[in-house]
PDB file of C-alpha atoms in Angstrom:
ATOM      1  CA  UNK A 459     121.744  81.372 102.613  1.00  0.00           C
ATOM      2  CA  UNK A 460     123.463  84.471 101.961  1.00  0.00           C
ATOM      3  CA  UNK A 461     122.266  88.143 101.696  1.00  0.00           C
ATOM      4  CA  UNK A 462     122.756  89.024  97.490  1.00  0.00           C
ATOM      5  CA  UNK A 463     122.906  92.815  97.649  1.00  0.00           C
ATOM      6  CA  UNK A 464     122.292  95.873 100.042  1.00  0.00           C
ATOM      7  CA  UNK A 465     119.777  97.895  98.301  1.00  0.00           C
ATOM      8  CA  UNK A 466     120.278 100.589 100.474  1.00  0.00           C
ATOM      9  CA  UNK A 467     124.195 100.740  99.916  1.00  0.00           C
ATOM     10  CA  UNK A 468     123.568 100.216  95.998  1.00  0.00           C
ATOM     11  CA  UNK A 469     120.558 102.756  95.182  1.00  0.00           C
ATOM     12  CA  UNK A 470     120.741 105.257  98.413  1.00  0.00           C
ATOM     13  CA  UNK A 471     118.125 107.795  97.141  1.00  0.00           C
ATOM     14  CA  UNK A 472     115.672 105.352  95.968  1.00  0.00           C
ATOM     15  CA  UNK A 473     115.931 103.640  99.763  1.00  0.00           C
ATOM     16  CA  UNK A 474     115.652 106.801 101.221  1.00  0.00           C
ATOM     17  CA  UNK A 475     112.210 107.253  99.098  1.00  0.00           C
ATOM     18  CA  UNK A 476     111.055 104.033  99.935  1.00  0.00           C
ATOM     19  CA  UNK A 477     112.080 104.929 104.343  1.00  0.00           C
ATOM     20  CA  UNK A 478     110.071 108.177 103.841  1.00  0.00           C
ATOM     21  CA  UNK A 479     106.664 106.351 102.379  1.00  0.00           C
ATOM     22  CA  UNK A 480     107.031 103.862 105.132  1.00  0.00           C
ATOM     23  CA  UNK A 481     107.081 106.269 107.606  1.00  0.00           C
ATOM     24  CA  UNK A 482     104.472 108.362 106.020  1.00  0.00           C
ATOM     25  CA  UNK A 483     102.038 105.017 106.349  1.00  0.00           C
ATOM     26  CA  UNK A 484     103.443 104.243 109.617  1.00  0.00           C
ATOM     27  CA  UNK A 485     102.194 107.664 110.759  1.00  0.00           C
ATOM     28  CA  UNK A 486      99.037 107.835 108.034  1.00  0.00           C
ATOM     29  CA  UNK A 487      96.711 107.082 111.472  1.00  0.00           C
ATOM     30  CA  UNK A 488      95.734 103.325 111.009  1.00  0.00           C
ATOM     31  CA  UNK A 489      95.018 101.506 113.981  1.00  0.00           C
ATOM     32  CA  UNK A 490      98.528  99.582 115.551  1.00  0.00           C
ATOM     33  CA  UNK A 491      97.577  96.389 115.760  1.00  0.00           C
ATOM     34  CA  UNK A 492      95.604  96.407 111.822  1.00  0.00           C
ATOM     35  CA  UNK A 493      98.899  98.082 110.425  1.00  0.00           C
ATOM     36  CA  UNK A 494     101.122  95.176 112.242  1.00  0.00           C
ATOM     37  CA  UNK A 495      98.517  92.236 111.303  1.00  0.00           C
ATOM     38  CA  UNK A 496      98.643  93.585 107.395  1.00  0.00           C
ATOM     39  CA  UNK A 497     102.650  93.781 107.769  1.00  0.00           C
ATOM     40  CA  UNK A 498     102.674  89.997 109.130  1.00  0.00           C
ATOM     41  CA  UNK A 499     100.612  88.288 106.861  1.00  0.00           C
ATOM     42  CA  UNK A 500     101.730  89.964 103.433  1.00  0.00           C
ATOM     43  CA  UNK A 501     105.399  89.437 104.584  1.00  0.00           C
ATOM     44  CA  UNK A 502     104.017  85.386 105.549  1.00  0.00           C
ATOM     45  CA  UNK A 503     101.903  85.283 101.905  1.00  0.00           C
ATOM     46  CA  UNK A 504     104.971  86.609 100.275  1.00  0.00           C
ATOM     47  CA  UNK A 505     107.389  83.983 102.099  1.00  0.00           C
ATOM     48  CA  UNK A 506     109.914  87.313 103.658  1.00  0.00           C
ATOM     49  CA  UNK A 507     111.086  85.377 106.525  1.00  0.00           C
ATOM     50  CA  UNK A 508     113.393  88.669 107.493  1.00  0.00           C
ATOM     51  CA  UNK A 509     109.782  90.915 107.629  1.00  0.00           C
ATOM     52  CA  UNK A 510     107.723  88.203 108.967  1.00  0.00           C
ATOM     53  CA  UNK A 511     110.023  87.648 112.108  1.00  0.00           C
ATOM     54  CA  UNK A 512     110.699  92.109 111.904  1.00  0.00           C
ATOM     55  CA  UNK A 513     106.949  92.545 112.381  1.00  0.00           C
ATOM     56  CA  UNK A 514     106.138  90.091 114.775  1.00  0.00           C
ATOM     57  CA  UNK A 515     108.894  91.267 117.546  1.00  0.00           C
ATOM     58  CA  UNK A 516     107.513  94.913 116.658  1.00  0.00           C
ATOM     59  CA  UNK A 517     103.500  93.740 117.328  1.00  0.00           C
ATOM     60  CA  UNK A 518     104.539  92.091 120.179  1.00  0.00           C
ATOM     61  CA  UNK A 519     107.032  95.027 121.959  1.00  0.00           C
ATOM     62  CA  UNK A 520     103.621  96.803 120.907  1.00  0.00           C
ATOM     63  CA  UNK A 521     101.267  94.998 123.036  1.00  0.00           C
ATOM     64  CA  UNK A 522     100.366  92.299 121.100  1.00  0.00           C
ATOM     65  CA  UNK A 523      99.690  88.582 122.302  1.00  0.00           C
ATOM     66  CA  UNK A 524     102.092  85.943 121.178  1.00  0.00           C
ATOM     67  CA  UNK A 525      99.155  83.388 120.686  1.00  0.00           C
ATOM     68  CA  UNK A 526      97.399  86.045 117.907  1.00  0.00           C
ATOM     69  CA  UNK A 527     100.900  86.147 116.444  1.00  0.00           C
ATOM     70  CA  UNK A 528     101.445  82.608 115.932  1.00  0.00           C
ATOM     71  CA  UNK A 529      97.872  82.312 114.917  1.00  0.00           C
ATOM     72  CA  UNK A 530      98.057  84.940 112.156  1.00  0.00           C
ATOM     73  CA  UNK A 531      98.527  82.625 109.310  1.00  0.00           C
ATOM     74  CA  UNK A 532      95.993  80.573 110.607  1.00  0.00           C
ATOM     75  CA  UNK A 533      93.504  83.470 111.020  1.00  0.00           C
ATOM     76  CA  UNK A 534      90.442  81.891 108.942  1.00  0.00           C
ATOM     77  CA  UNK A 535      90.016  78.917 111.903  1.00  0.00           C
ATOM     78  CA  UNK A 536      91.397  81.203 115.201  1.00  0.00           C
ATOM     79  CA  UNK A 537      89.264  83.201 117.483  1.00  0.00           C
ATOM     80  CA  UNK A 538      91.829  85.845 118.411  1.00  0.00           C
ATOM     81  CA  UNK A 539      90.644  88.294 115.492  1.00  0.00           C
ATOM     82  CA  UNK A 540      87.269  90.307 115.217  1.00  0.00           C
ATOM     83  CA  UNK A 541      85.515  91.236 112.321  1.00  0.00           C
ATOM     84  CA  UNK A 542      87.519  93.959 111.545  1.00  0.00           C
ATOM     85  CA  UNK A 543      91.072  92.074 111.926  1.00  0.00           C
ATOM     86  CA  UNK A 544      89.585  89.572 109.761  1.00  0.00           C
ATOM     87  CA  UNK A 545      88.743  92.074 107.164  1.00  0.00           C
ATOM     88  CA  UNK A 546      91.822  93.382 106.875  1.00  0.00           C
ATOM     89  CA  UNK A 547      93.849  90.017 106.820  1.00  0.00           C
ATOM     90  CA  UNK A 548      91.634  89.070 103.705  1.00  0.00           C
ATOM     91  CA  UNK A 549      92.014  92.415 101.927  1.00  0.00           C
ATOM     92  CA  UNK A 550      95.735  92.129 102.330  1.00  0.00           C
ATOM     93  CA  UNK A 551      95.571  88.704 101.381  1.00  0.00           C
ATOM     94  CA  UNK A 552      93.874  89.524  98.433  1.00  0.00           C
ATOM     95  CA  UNK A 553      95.892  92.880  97.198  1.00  0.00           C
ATOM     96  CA  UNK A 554      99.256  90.582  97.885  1.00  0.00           C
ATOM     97  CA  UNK A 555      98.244  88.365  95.672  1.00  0.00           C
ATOM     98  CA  UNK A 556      96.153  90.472  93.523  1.00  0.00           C
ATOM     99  CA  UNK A 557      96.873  88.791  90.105  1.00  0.00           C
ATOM    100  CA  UNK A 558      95.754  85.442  91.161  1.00  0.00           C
ATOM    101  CA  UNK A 559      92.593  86.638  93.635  1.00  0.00           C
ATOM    102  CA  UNK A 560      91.136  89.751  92.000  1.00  0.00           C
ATOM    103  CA  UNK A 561      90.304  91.815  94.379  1.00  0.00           C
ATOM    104  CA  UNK A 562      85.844  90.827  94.386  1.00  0.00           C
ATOM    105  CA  UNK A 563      83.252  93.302  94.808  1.00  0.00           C
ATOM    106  CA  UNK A 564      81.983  91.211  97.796  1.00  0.00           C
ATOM    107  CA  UNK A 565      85.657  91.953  99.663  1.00  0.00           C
ATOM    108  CA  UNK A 566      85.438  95.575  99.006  1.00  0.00           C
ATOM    109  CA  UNK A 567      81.846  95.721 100.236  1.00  0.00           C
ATOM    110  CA  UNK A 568      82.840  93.859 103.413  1.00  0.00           C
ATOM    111  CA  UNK A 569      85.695  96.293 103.448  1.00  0.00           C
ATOM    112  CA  UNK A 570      83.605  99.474 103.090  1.00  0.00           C
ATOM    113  CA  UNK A 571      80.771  98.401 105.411  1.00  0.00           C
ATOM    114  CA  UNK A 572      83.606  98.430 108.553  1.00  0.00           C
ATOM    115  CA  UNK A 573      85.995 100.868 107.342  1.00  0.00           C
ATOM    116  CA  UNK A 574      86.163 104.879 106.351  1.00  0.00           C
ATOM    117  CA  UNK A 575      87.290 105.131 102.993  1.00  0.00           C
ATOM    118  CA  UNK A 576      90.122 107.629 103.774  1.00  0.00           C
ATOM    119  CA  UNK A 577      90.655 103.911 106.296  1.00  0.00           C
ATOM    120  CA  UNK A 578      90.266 102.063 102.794  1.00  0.00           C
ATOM    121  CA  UNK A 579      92.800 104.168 101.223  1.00  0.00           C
ATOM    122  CA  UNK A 580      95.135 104.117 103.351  1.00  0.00           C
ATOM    123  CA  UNK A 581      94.983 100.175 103.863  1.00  0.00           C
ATOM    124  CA  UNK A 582      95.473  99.706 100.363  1.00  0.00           C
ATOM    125  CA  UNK A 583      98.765 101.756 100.411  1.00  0.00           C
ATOM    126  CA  UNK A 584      99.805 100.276 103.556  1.00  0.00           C
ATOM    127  CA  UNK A 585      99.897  96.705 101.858  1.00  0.00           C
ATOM    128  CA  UNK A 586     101.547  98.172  98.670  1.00  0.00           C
ATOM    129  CA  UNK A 587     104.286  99.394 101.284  1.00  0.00           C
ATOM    130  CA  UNK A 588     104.896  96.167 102.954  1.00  0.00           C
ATOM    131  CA  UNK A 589     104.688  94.151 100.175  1.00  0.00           C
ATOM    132  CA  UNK A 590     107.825  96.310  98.418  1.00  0.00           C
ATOM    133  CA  UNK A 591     109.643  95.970 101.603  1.00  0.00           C
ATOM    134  CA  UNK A 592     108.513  92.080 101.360  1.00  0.00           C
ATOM    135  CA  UNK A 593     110.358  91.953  97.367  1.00  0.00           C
ATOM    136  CA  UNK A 594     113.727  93.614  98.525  1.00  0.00           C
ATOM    137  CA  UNK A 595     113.761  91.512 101.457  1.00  0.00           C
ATOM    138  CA  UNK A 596     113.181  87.968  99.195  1.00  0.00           C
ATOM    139  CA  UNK A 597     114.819  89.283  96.096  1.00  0.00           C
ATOM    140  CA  UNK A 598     117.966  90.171  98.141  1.00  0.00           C
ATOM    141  CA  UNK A 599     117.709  87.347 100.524  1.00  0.00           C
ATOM    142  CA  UNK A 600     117.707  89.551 103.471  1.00  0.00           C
ATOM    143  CA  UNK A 601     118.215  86.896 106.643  1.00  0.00           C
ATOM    144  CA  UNK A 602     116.612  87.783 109.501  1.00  0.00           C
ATOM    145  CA  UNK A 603     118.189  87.460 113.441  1.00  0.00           C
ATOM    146  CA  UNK A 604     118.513  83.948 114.332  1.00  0.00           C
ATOM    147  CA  UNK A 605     119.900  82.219 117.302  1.00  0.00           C
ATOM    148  CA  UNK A 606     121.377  78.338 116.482  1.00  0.00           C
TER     149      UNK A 606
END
């Protein structure tokens, strides 16, 4: 496998746009450990190998458990997330792959029942964020850090 282009080389000011949203989002107030579990499982729906292995070293230098990381894309049958963590994992689940899931009234109730909707809002941009990151990184065939 070999990297196809450096976005940031080949469109500099459109990069730099797309640095200063993430860092916006990064610093928008969500809770750590919801922003990192939406950042792992879009970049693991999306296939982003370089994100998914990015976001899992930065959950875990944050804090986070190994055994919740490995267990993120099996979150549906693991005890290691609570209501809310499960909430968010299916709304980013379902705005990833928004064409194929819809995004159901039952979801958004679920959603609205645990979460603010400035929360809401900025959840929804948060997974629009990741999943660009998640289409340079598999259009471009961005490899992440690996040891042989």
């Amino acid at each position: 496998m070999k990297n196809r282009m450096n976005v940031a080389k080949v469109a500099p000011a459109l990069y730099q746009s797309i640095q200063a949203l993430d860092a916006a989002v990064d610093a928008a107030g969500l809770e750590p450990r919801l922003l990192h579990l939406l950042k792992i499982r879009s970049s693991q729906v999306n296939g982003c190998s370089y994100c998914t292995d990015l976001h899992i070293r930065d959950a875990h230098q944050d804090g986070m458990d190994m055994q919740t990381l490995y267990m993120t894309s099996a979150w549906r049958e693991s005890p290691c997330f609570d209501e809310r963590d499960r909430a968010v994992l299916e709304w980013t689940e379902h705005l990833t792959q928004i064409a194929v899931l819809g995004m159901p009234d039952t979801l958004y109730e679920r959603v609205k029942a645990l979460f603010s909707e400035e929360e809401i809002a900025k959840l929804i941009v948060a997974v629009g964020m990741i999943n660009l990151w998640n289409r340079i990184g598999v259009s471009t065939q961005l490899i992440h850090p690996h040891k042989p």
